[in-house]
C-alpha cells in the first residue's frame, strides 16, 4: 500500500463513512485470562462511544509507511494452504460474526503476547468499502466500482487511572472519583487484506507498530507466520554499525556529515515530488554515496557487501529510516551535541596540542 491508499482507508473510520456494524474484542489480564468479551452493535452505542472505538482502530493505520506501517507478504503456498491464512480468510468471510473463529484468533494472540500488569484489549472490526472510481474528467464512474471487504485489528494497553477529585453536579460539591481501567492508544495492529492498487490483495497484510524499535516477531509468528521487515530503529543502528565497522578510520565526522546531507537531500526531493510510495535507495546506491564522498573503492565495496549481508541481497532502504531527519547528533561518552541538519557543517573535529576536540563556532554569542 502507498500513502494515498492508506489515507483512503483511514478516512473510512469516521461516523458517516464506514459500514462497520459491530465492534468485537476481549479484555486480557496480566495472567493471560480473558476477563470479558466485547460484542457491541454500533447501532446501540452512543455517538461518543462509537467515535472512541473508531479512533482506536484508525490509529492502527497511522504513522509513516516503512516505519510504523509495514507490508507483510504471504508466500503463495501459505495462501493456498496454511492455518494462518485460512483463519484470517474465514474471519473475513464470516464478517467476524463467527464466535468460534474469533476465540481461535484471540487464543493465537494471547499465547504469543505477554501482557503488562494491567493487561490489554484486542479490538476487531469488519468494514465493506464500495470503492469509487473516476473518469478522465474526474467525475465518478458508477459503472466501475469495486467492493473491498477487510478487517482491522488492534491491541491496546489498559492503564489504571488514579483516583482524583472531581465535581459532582448532583451533590453540587467536589468529591473523590475512583480511578478506572482506561484503554490507551494501540501498540500493535493490522489490516487484512491489503488495499493495493485500490483493491484487495490477499497475499499481503498491513502491519502497525507504535514502537519502531521493536519487531514484535512473536505476534507476527502467531498471526502471520512470516518474517517482519527490520524495524526502522534497527535499520539505522545497522547502517551506522556497518559504516563504522567497514570504513574504520575513513569513517570521519566530515564523511558522516556528507552522507547525512545527501540522504536528507533525497528525502527532500522525494517529498517535493509528492510520490505516494516511500523514498528508497538500494544498497549499491548507498555505496555510491560513499564513493562520491571520498571513500576508497575497496572500502565502499566492503560496505556494500556487509549491507547485503545485514539487509538482504536486493534490499531497498528508506533514507528516512537510516538517518535522523530532524537533527544531526554527534556523541562522545561524555557529551551529546544535537543540531538542525542544515547546521551540521558547524561541527568539526580539530586536534589542539595533541588532543582531539569537537569545535563549534560561537559567533552569535553564548
Coordinates of C-alpha atoms in Angstrom, one line a residue, residues 1-263:
X1 CA 0.0 0.0 0.0
X2 CA 1.2 3.5 -0.7
X3 CA 0.5 6.7 1.3
X4 CA -2.7 7.6 -0.7
X5 CA -4.2 4.1 -0.3
X6 CA -3.5 4.1 3.5
X7 CA -5.1 7.6 3.7
X8 CA -8.2 6.5 1.8
X9 CA -8.8 3.6 4.2
X10 CA -8.1 5.8 7.3
X11 CA -10.8 8.2 6.2
X12 CA -13.3 5.3 6.4
X13 CA -13.1 5.4 10.2
X14 CA -15.5 8.3 10.5
X15 CA -19.1 8.1 11.8
X16 CA -20.6 8.9 8.4
X17 CA -18.2 6.9 6.1
X18 CA -17.9 3.3 7.4
X19 CA -20.1 0.3 7.1
X20 CA -19.0 -1.2 10.5
X21 CA -21.9 -2.8 12.2
X22 CA -20.2 -4.5 15.2
X23 CA -17.1 -4.0 17.3
X24 CA -15.7 -7.2 18.7
X25 CA -12.9 -8.0 21.1
X26 CA -11.8 -9.1 24.5
X27 CA -10.0 -7.8 27.6
X28 CA -7.0 -9.9 28.6
X29 CA -5.5 -9.5 32.1
X30 CA -1.9 -10.0 33.2
X31 CA -2.4 -13.7 33.8
X32 CA -3.4 -14.1 30.1
X33 CA -7.0 -14.7 31.0
X34 CA -9.9 -13.2 29.1
X35 CA -11.8 -11.1 31.7
X36 CA -14.6 -10.0 29.4
X37 CA -15.7 -10.0 25.8
X38 CA -16.6 -7.1 23.6
X39 CA -19.6 -7.6 21.2
X40 CA -21.1 -4.2 20.6
X41 CA -23.7 -3.4 18.0
X42 CA -22.6 0.0 16.6
X43 CA -26.3 0.9 16.3
X44 CA -26.7 0.6 20.1
X45 CA -23.7 2.6 21.0
X46 CA -23.8 6.3 21.7
X47 CA -22.1 8.6 19.2
X48 CA -19.3 9.3 21.7
X49 CA -18.6 5.6 22.3
X50 CA -18.6 4.8 18.6
X51 CA -16.1 7.7 17.9
X52 CA -13.8 6.3 20.7
X53 CA -13.8 2.8 19.1
X54 CA -13.3 4.2 15.6
X55 CA -10.4 6.4 16.8
X56 CA -8.6 3.5 18.4
X57 CA -9.0 1.4 15.2
X58 CA -7.9 4.3 13.0
X59 CA -4.7 4.7 15.0
X60 CA -3.7 1.3 13.9
X61 CA -3.4 2.7 10.4
X62 CA -1.4 5.7 11.4
X63 CA 2.3 6.7 11.3
X64 CA 4.8 6.5 8.5
X65 CA 5.0 3.8 5.8
X66 CA 8.2 1.9 6.2
X67 CA 8.4 2.9 9.9
X68 CA 5.2 2.3 11.8
X69 CA 3.4 0.7 8.9
X70 CA 4.9 -2.3 7.1
X71 CA 3.7 -4.6 4.4
X72 CA 3.8 -8.3 5.4
X73 CA 3.7 -10.8 2.5
X74 CA 2.4 -14.3 2.4
X75 CA 4.1 -16.9 0.2
X76 CA 1.9 -18.5 -2.4
X77 CA 2.0 -21.8 -0.6
X78 CA 0.7 -20.1 2.6
X79 CA -2.3 -18.5 0.7
X80 CA -3.1 -21.8 -0.9
X81 CA -2.8 -24.0 2.2
X82 CA -1.9 -22.7 5.7
X83 CA -3.7 -22.4 9.0
X84 CA -2.8 -18.7 9.5
X85 CA -4.3 -17.6 6.1
X86 CA -7.2 -20.0 6.5
X87 CA -8.1 -18.4 9.8
X88 CA -7.8 -14.8 8.5
X89 CA -9.8 -15.6 5.4
X90 CA -12.5 -17.3 7.4
X91 CA -12.8 -14.4 9.8
X92 CA -13.1 -12.1 6.8
X93 CA -15.6 -14.3 5.0
X94 CA -17.8 -14.5 8.2
X95 CA -17.5 -10.7 8.6
X96 CA -16.2 -11.6 12.2
X97 CA -19.6 -12.9 13.1
X98 CA -18.4 -16.5 14.0
X99 CA -17.6 -16.6 17.7
X100 CA -15.6 -19.8 17.5
X101 CA -13.3 -18.3 14.9
X102 CA -12.9 -15.2 17.0
X103 CA -12.0 -17.3 20.0
X104 CA -9.4 -19.2 17.9
X105 CA -7.9 -15.9 16.8
X106 CA -7.8 -14.5 20.4
X107 CA -6.0 -17.6 21.6
X108 CA -3.3 -17.1 18.9
X109 CA -2.6 -13.6 20.2
X110 CA -2.9 -14.4 23.9
X111 CA -0.4 -17.3 23.6
X112 CA 2.1 -15.0 21.9
X113 CA 1.8 -11.7 23.6
X114 CA 3.0 -11.1 27.2
X115 CA 0.7 -8.5 28.8
X116 CA 1.7 -5.7 31.1
X117 CA 0.4 -5.5 34.7
X118 CA -3.0 -4.1 33.6
X119 CA -3.4 -6.3 30.5
X120 CA -4.6 -5.2 27.1
X121 CA -7.7 -5.1 24.9
X122 CA -8.0 -6.8 21.5
X123 CA -10.3 -4.9 19.1
X124 CA -11.7 -6.2 15.8
X125 CA -13.9 -4.6 13.2
X126 CA -15.0 -5.5 9.7
X127 CA -15.8 -3.0 7.0
X128 CA -17.2 -3.1 3.5
X129 CA -15.9 -0.3 1.2
X130 CA -17.7 0.4 -2.0
X131 CA -14.6 1.7 -3.8
X132 CA -15.3 4.7 -6.1
X133 CA -13.6 5.1 -9.5
X134 CA -13.4 8.2 -11.6
X135 CA -13.3 9.0 -15.3
X136 CA -10.6 11.0 -17.0
X137 CA -12.6 14.2 -16.4
X138 CA -12.6 13.5 -12.6
X139 CA -16.3 12.7 -12.4
X140 CA -17.4 9.5 -10.6
X141 CA -17.8 6.4 -12.8
X142 CA -20.8 4.5 -11.4
X143 CA -20.2 1.6 -13.9
X144 CA -16.7 1.0 -12.5
X145 CA -16.9 0.2 -8.8
X146 CA -15.2 -2.5 -6.6
X147 CA -16.2 -3.8 -3.2
X148 CA -13.3 -4.0 -0.7
X149 CA -14.0 -6.2 2.3
X150 CA -11.4 -6.1 5.1
X151 CA -10.9 -6.5 8.8
X152 CA -8.9 -4.3 11.2
X153 CA -7.4 -5.5 14.5
X154 CA -5.5 -3.6 17.2
X155 CA -4.0 -4.3 20.6
X156 CA -4.5 -1.5 23.1
X157 CA -2.8 -1.5 26.6
X158 CA -5.1 -0.9 29.6
X159 CA -3.9 1.7 32.0
X160 CA -5.1 2.0 35.6
X161 CA -6.3 5.6 36.1
X162 CA -5.7 7.2 39.5
X163 CA -8.4 8.4 41.8
X164 CA -8.9 12.1 41.6
X165 CA -11.0 15.0 42.9
X166 CA -13.9 15.9 40.6
X167 CA -17.1 17.9 40.7
X168 CA -20.5 16.2 41.1
X169 CA -23.4 18.2 39.7
X170 CA -26.0 16.2 41.6
X171 CA -24.3 16.8 45.0
X172 CA -23.0 20.3 44.0
X173 CA -19.7 19.6 45.6
X174 CA -16.2 18.3 44.8
X175 CA -15.6 14.7 45.8
X176 CA -13.3 11.8 45.2
X177 CA -13.8 9.8 42.0
X178 CA -12.2 6.3 41.9
X179 CA -9.7 5.6 39.1
X180 CA -10.7 3.1 36.4
X181 CA -9.3 0.9 33.6
X182 CA -8.5 3.2 30.7
X183 CA -7.9 1.9 27.2
X184 CA -4.8 3.5 25.7
X185 CA -3.7 4.0 22.0
X186 CA -2.8 0.8 20.2
X187 CA 0.7 -0.7 20.4
X188 CA 0.1 -3.2 17.6
X189 CA -2.4 -3.7 14.8
X190 CA -3.0 -4.8 11.3
X191 CA -5.4 -4.7 8.3
X192 CA -6.1 -7.7 6.2
X193 CA -6.1 -7.9 3.2
X194 CA -4.0 -5.0 1.9
X195 CA -5.6 -2.3 -0.2
X196 CA -3.1 -2.5 -3.1
X197 CA -3.9 -0.5 -6.3
X198 CA -7.2 0.2 -4.6
X199 CA -8.3 -3.5 -4.5
X200 CA -7.9 -6.5 -2.2
X201 CA -4.5 -8.2 -2.1
X202 CA -4.9 -11.4 -0.1
X203 CA -1.2 -12.0 -0.4
X204 CA -0.4 -9.0 1.8
X205 CA -1.4 -7.5 5.2
X206 CA -0.6 -4.1 6.5
X207 CA 1.1 -4.3 10.0
X208 CA 1.2 -1.5 12.5
X209 CA 3.7 -1.0 15.3
X210 CA 3.8 2.1 17.5
X211 CA 7.4 1.4 18.6
X212 CA 9.6 1.5 15.6
X213 CA 12.5 -0.1 17.5
X214 CA 10.7 -3.5 18.1
X215 CA 9.9 -6.1 15.6
X216 CA 7.2 -8.0 17.6
X217 CA 8.2 -11.2 15.9
X218 CA 6.2 -13.3 18.5
X219 CA 3.0 -11.6 17.5
X220 CA 3.7 -11.9 13.8
X221 CA 4.7 -15.6 14.1
X222 CA 1.4 -16.3 15.8
X223 CA -0.9 -14.4 13.4
X224 CA 1.0 -14.4 10.1
X225 CA 3.9 -16.9 10.4
X226 CA 6.1 -14.7 8.1
X227 CA 9.2 -12.6 8.6
X228 CA 8.7 -8.9 9.6
X229 CA 11.0 -6.4 7.8
X230 CA 13.8 -5.0 10.0
X231 CA 12.4 -2.3 12.3
X232 CA 13.2 1.3 11.5
X233 CA 15.3 1.8 14.6
X234 CA 17.3 -1.3 13.9
X235 CA 17.9 -0.2 10.3
X236 CA 19.5 3.0 11.5
X237 CA 21.7 1.2 14.0
X238 CA 22.7 -1.4 11.5
X239 CA 23.6 1.3 8.9
X240 CA 25.9 3.1 11.4
X241 CA 27.5 -0.1 12.6
X242 CA 28.2 -1.2 9.0
X243 CA 29.8 2.2 8.2
X244 CA 31.9 2.3 11.3
X245 CA 32.9 -1.4 11.1
X246 CA 33.9 -1.5 7.4
X247 CA 35.2 2.0 6.9
X248 CA 37.3 2.1 10.1
X249 CA 39.5 5.3 10.0
X250 CA 37.8 6.5 6.8
X251 CA 34.5 6.9 8.8
X252 CA 35.2 10.5 9.9
X253 CA 32.8 13.2 11.1
X254 CA 33.0 15.0 7.8
X255 CA 32.1 11.8 5.9
X256 CA 29.1 11.3 8.2
X257 CA 28.0 14.9 7.6
X258 CA 28.3 14.4 3.8
X259 CA 26.3 11.2 3.9
X260 CA 23.6 12.7 6.1
X261 CA 23.4 15.8 3.8
X262 CA 23.0 13.6 0.7
X263 CA 20.3 11.4 2.2

